[in-house]
Amino acid sequence: GVLAGCGTSSVAPSQTPVHVAYAGSLQLLNNNILGPTFHKLTGIPFQGQGGGSFGIAHEIAQGSIPANVFESIGDAPIQLLTPQKTTWALAIAASPLVIAYNPHSPFAATFRQIQDGQKPFSDVFALLAQPGFKLGRTNPNTDPQGQAFVMMIELAQKQYHLNPQIVHNILGPIDSGSEIYTEEGVLSLLQSGGLDASSAFLSEAVERHLDYIALPPSLNFADPQDAATYASAQVKLTNGKVITGAPLTVDVTTIGRPPSTQAVRFITFLLSKRGQTAWTKNGYTVFPPQVVGHVSEIPSPIRKMLSHA
Amino acid sequence: MNLYAQFSAPGFLHGHSEWPAGMHALMGPSGSGKTTLLRSLAGLGSTLATIGLKDSIWQGPSHDFLPAYLRPLAYVPQRPSLIPFRTIGQQIRWIQPDSTVPLVTPPGLALSDFWDRLPHTLSGGQQQQIALVRALATTQPVLLLDESLSQVDHIQRQRIMHWLFETRPASWILFSTHQLSEALTFSDTVTIIYEGKVFPTRTPEDCLIHPDTPETARLLGYCGSFALDNCHHLLIHPDYLLIGAFPDKGEVLEADVTSIPGPSPLERTWRAVYHNQVVQWRAPHAARETTAQALTLLRAPIVSFTLNDH
Amino acid sequence: MNLYAQFSAPGFLHGHSEWPAGMHALMGPSGSGKTTLLRSLAGLGSTLATIGLKDSIWQGPSHDFLPAYLRPLAYVPQRPSLIPFRTIGQQIRWIQPDSTVPLVTPPGLALSDFWDRLPHTLSGGQQQQIALVRALATTQPVLLLDESLSQVDHIQRQRIMHWLFETRPASWILFSTHQLSEALTFSDTVTIIYEGKVFPTRTPEDCLIHPDTPETARLLGYCGSFALDNCHHLLIHPDYLLIGAFPDKGEVLEADVTSIPGPSPLERTWRAVYHNQVVQWRAPHAARETTAQALTLLRAPIVSFTLNDH
Amino acid sequence: MLRRAGTAVTAVVILVTVIPIAVLITQGAPKFGQALSAPGAGHALAVTVESGSLALLVIFILGLPTAYYLRYIRSPAFKRFVAVVLVLALLMPPLVLGLVLAYVLAPATASGAILSQWQAASNSFPALTLAEVYEALPYFVLTAWSAISAIPKAWEEDAWALHKSPWQTFRFVLWPASRPGLVTATALAWARIVGAFGAPVVVAYHPTALPVQIWITLEEAGLPQALSLALWLVLVGLPLPGFLTWRQG
Amino acid sequence: MLRRAGTAVTAVVILVTVIPIAVLITQGAPKFGQALSAPGAGHALAVTVESGSLALLVIFILGLPTAYYLRYIRSPAFKRFVAVVLVLALLMPPLVLGLVLAYVLAPATASGAILSQWQAASNSFPALTLAEVYEALPYFVLTAWSAISAIPKAWEEDAWALHKSPWQTFRFVLWPASRPGLVTATALAWARIVGAFGAPVVVAYHPTALPVQIWITLEEAGLPQALSLALWLVLVGLPLPGFLTWRQG
Ligand SMILES: [Mg+2]
Ligand SMILES: [Mg+2]
Ligand SMILES: [Mg+2]
């Protein structure tokens, strides 16, 4: 009786489930909304698995995760899987970067004023740069959000003509230092009162009912139309690799060549109207899917939907 | 003043005892309380008793309990007590770290044979002797020995007891034993314990002359009694009687005395009948006569209790 | 055939022994190998010895080693051996689960007093008696007792040994002891062990008449010797001599005999001088004469070794 | 003096230990009731209890005979070998253990292939149980071995020499004598099992056991909900070792 | 028969235990040399050794007196209370412990405030050490307590009655007698310390200790590099418990 009820249903108990691996931040959306809805519509059981985008990609490459579908933040993790597991990806949505803050922090009042518009948005950076301010962000070496946050500060400095010193004052050492936490840890510390503010996706802030400062499109890394602006920022990783700014899109692909039918069904579901609504409801911006890689290799049911869109 | 102990309810022991400097025997049947008494003195037993040495009170109703390790004594328990994982030498050197001071050791024990050995490689009797040496190495004034030579062979046991009695390596030596001759030979006083009752401490002679109860009389070697009247009984001790009538030696009792060899080849069992009362005892096999019409008693306490055979 | 054991190098023990059904004593100084021998028989010792009972060989150079628990025996070790966390009743019932079969218990032991108690609440002597009862409950034909009553009081100890000797609760009873009279009284044979050498098993009488070495002679109670010539020595045993000349009783030796009371109030120390050779012994206090010009020896083995005082 | 210092340090240890427990209870209590009704939570609890019981059973079956057997080993070389192997296993961080297990269970390997015949090698109930067994086994064996080898050999010999077989001796003497040590070993093993996260998160994300579910909850719903579920985990884990240590007093 | 079964089960346990070690060694060996030259790896190793040693020291300072003190406690109620507190602490999964520690270290709390005065409460060397102490302390105290309380009381009494103080008795009798148990307790504690991941990953991502670095490496560079670093972790962790258990034979 242990395995019964584990994602299976009365519709087709013997059906092979679709196994979706996703970045940790996509956990709630997949597990609680996309998965159950997909199951209801198709009768295909849903199995989800979350983790760091790169970690998941490495595990998929190693064969230790039996994933059919991979939802990544950015397409860089998917590049690790080409060409063995897939040759294409679709950028289908993006979640805006926000600055979540601790409502019990001594700086909370200022944050609230900026949130309400009583103070100009640009004041937020001076606040982050204050001595003793405890900011949390994620590791740019392993997490696209961590990379985006660094580039966001750099872009803000340019856009708001802030003191060049402020970048260092806010971030300290870019790729190491006491500001950097794990994706799981950073918001927990914010919630427990250990941090004054933290980088976050809008989706996470919505899910966890956090107070946050929204960023303008030119800084939130979620608007494909601002791709050129994002591209003007760069971050150098510890291993010497230089990352150029790009929208923090949710990139999806099937795993396995050829892909399984369930995987194809799941991607088509994501592109369907119901799928798209689910994304928007959870704080994501959806836009027409953008193809990365070989269009010709995209399974035809998916390709058909792209042409319709 | 002396080493003293006063026991009261609800403890198992009751009674009061006092020991001047010297060597003292504790006697009593198995389970009578000898170990309980010695552990109390050592500070390992009941906190109810009042115990002290000279002017210092070790424990008492209105006094703090002086822990075992602060009492000026060394206690050798009845069970094996050597530390299993330390060599004999290590244990003794632990107690007496100054190796320039010669160890006080009883005769007949070649300590060097055992120095680097672990206790479990020694026989039970050897372990007991080492435990004694270890206790002596403390050089404390009070030495408590709880049947601590029970597994040592007779010859060596005699030798050690004799040495303790002669050299007095501690000012107070209290030892419990089940051997009457040991208790009487190597002691200044004897304390008898019976079912938790601690009898007054007396010299061995005194004890023999005034046995308090049938049980203590038995412990002291009395083998039976002849009733003189309802409340006067003559106690018979095998070591204080002669077969036949010798009025110049003691009191002559007209009794029908017979003997048979045995039970051991070394012994002869004697039987005396006096006014239909029978007393039996054992004595060395050799005898001038094996039957007689009288018994001469060199020392025969007259007591109020009878000492019938069980 | 019998229970037998053959020991050879490089083990500590050497020699050969055989015991017919009966009760057998093992004697020897502390550390001589009594425990080693009994443990070997029990299957807890060296695998080098050859040991067997009747037709079944328990161990031997060309035979499998029969583990302790498959040998038809019960062994009571010298050290405390009751299971510390089980009540007396539980332990005995474990050995003999059938509670309708009455337990074989020696007299003078009220088992019911101890039934629900844990071993540490009992005195050393009581624990030893319970260990014996527990061994008897196995109803195995071979019972091995290693100084197993050393902490029991004299009266009860005699009682138990007597009971074992009379009722024979096991076909083979081997016991080690340091008490000469116990070894000679309650045994069919005596096996002497000295520094690992196992002497041939003989009856108590035989042992007394033919002591093999000075050491065994001492063990058997001989207190000294008088040299007759260079290679003939007369062994003196205190229990086989009379003070004075009694030619009808034994051999008369013209010696200068004196005595003094002590060392214990029960004893008298005797001293005989024969051709400038001195022998001393102890005997019960009472004596018809305290000095004499002759000594009558009832039994005096003539041996080739001298038994000088140490 | 020594005793007073001991009291002080013990008080500090109790305080230090109680703080996180108290925080967990106060923070977890408000949403305690709802925590289980969240999707997946109730199921995760059942999975933890079921796979955990099975894992503990496997650990008993494997670990108990081993711990007793090692008592009789005389060869110091063999004892050392076993000790070092167990210490190596102990030092394997759970996450690494998970990665290694993923490798072992991958269909490319022999073991994975055999397991796949019958059920999915990874992300299956057996894989979860296996991960739990691996996380807890060295803790159990080392602790039990240490406790069992401290029991005097004489206790056994005395029983053998009373015509009791090794099995009878085991049941009446050795087993009760080793029970306090085994209680500790079981408590440690059970804690490792119910808290197993590093290995299961790699090889057995599904069926999801409570620790992984807590992590999922943390990602989905944030800290308060996660702490409520963690409180459930602690409460579910407590009865077994709690009962065992309680009985022992 | 019993013995043969014991041999078989022990062989199975050794085999089962050796498999992941063997996999780790074979998989980790190829990139073993380079693993440490990767950015952060060498530093992480140093951090693990330094914070681990400090954590073990703290555990000794707190845990040893406690374990000995508990030996002298007579009150069964108090013993039970301590046992249940320790078991609760044991059952706290590391990740949850990290989340709870986040509360404890938050500047709003007294402890966090004090710590903040001097150094950052989270993501600091003290926070890492604290997390390691918390992961290992209950394992140490429970195992040591169990071992120490198995030592016969008579050994101590015999020494006291030879005019030896409790401290002298401790050094000559109690300490050597408890050493085998303490070796096991230390091995468990050290394994928990060097493998500590769940709590440090929340409160002490920096300074990065090896387990967290392995996880980062996994995300950055993939499994082979991560396994090489894991092999380093096992090898760095081994000497202490390896030496201790080896000496004991
Ligand atoms: Mg006693
Ligand atoms: Mg002996
Ligand atoms: Mg012996």
Coordinates of C-alpha atoms and ligand atoms in Angstrom, one line a residue, chain B residues 122-125 151, chain C residues 29-36 78 146-147 176 178, ligand 3:
Chain B
L122 CA 46.9 -14.6 38.3
S123 CA 45.2 -17.2 40.4
G124 CA 42.4 -16.1 42.8
G125 CA 44.7 -16.4 45.8
Q151 CA 41.4 -18.1 48.4
Chain C
P29 CA 49.0 -23.8 46.9
S30 CA 47.6 -20.6 45.3
G31 CA 48.6 -20.4 41.7
S32 CA 49.5 -24.0 41.4
G33 CA 47.0 -24.7 38.6
K34 CA 43.8 -25.9 40.3
T35 CA 41.6 -23.4 38.4
T36 CA 43.5 -24.1 35.2
Q78 CA 36.1 -19.4 42.1
D146 CA 36.5 -24.3 42.3
E147 CA 37.0 -23.2 45.9
S176 CA 39.4 -27.6 44.9
H178 CA 42.7 -25.0 50.6
Ligands
MG3 MG 42.3 -20.9 41.6

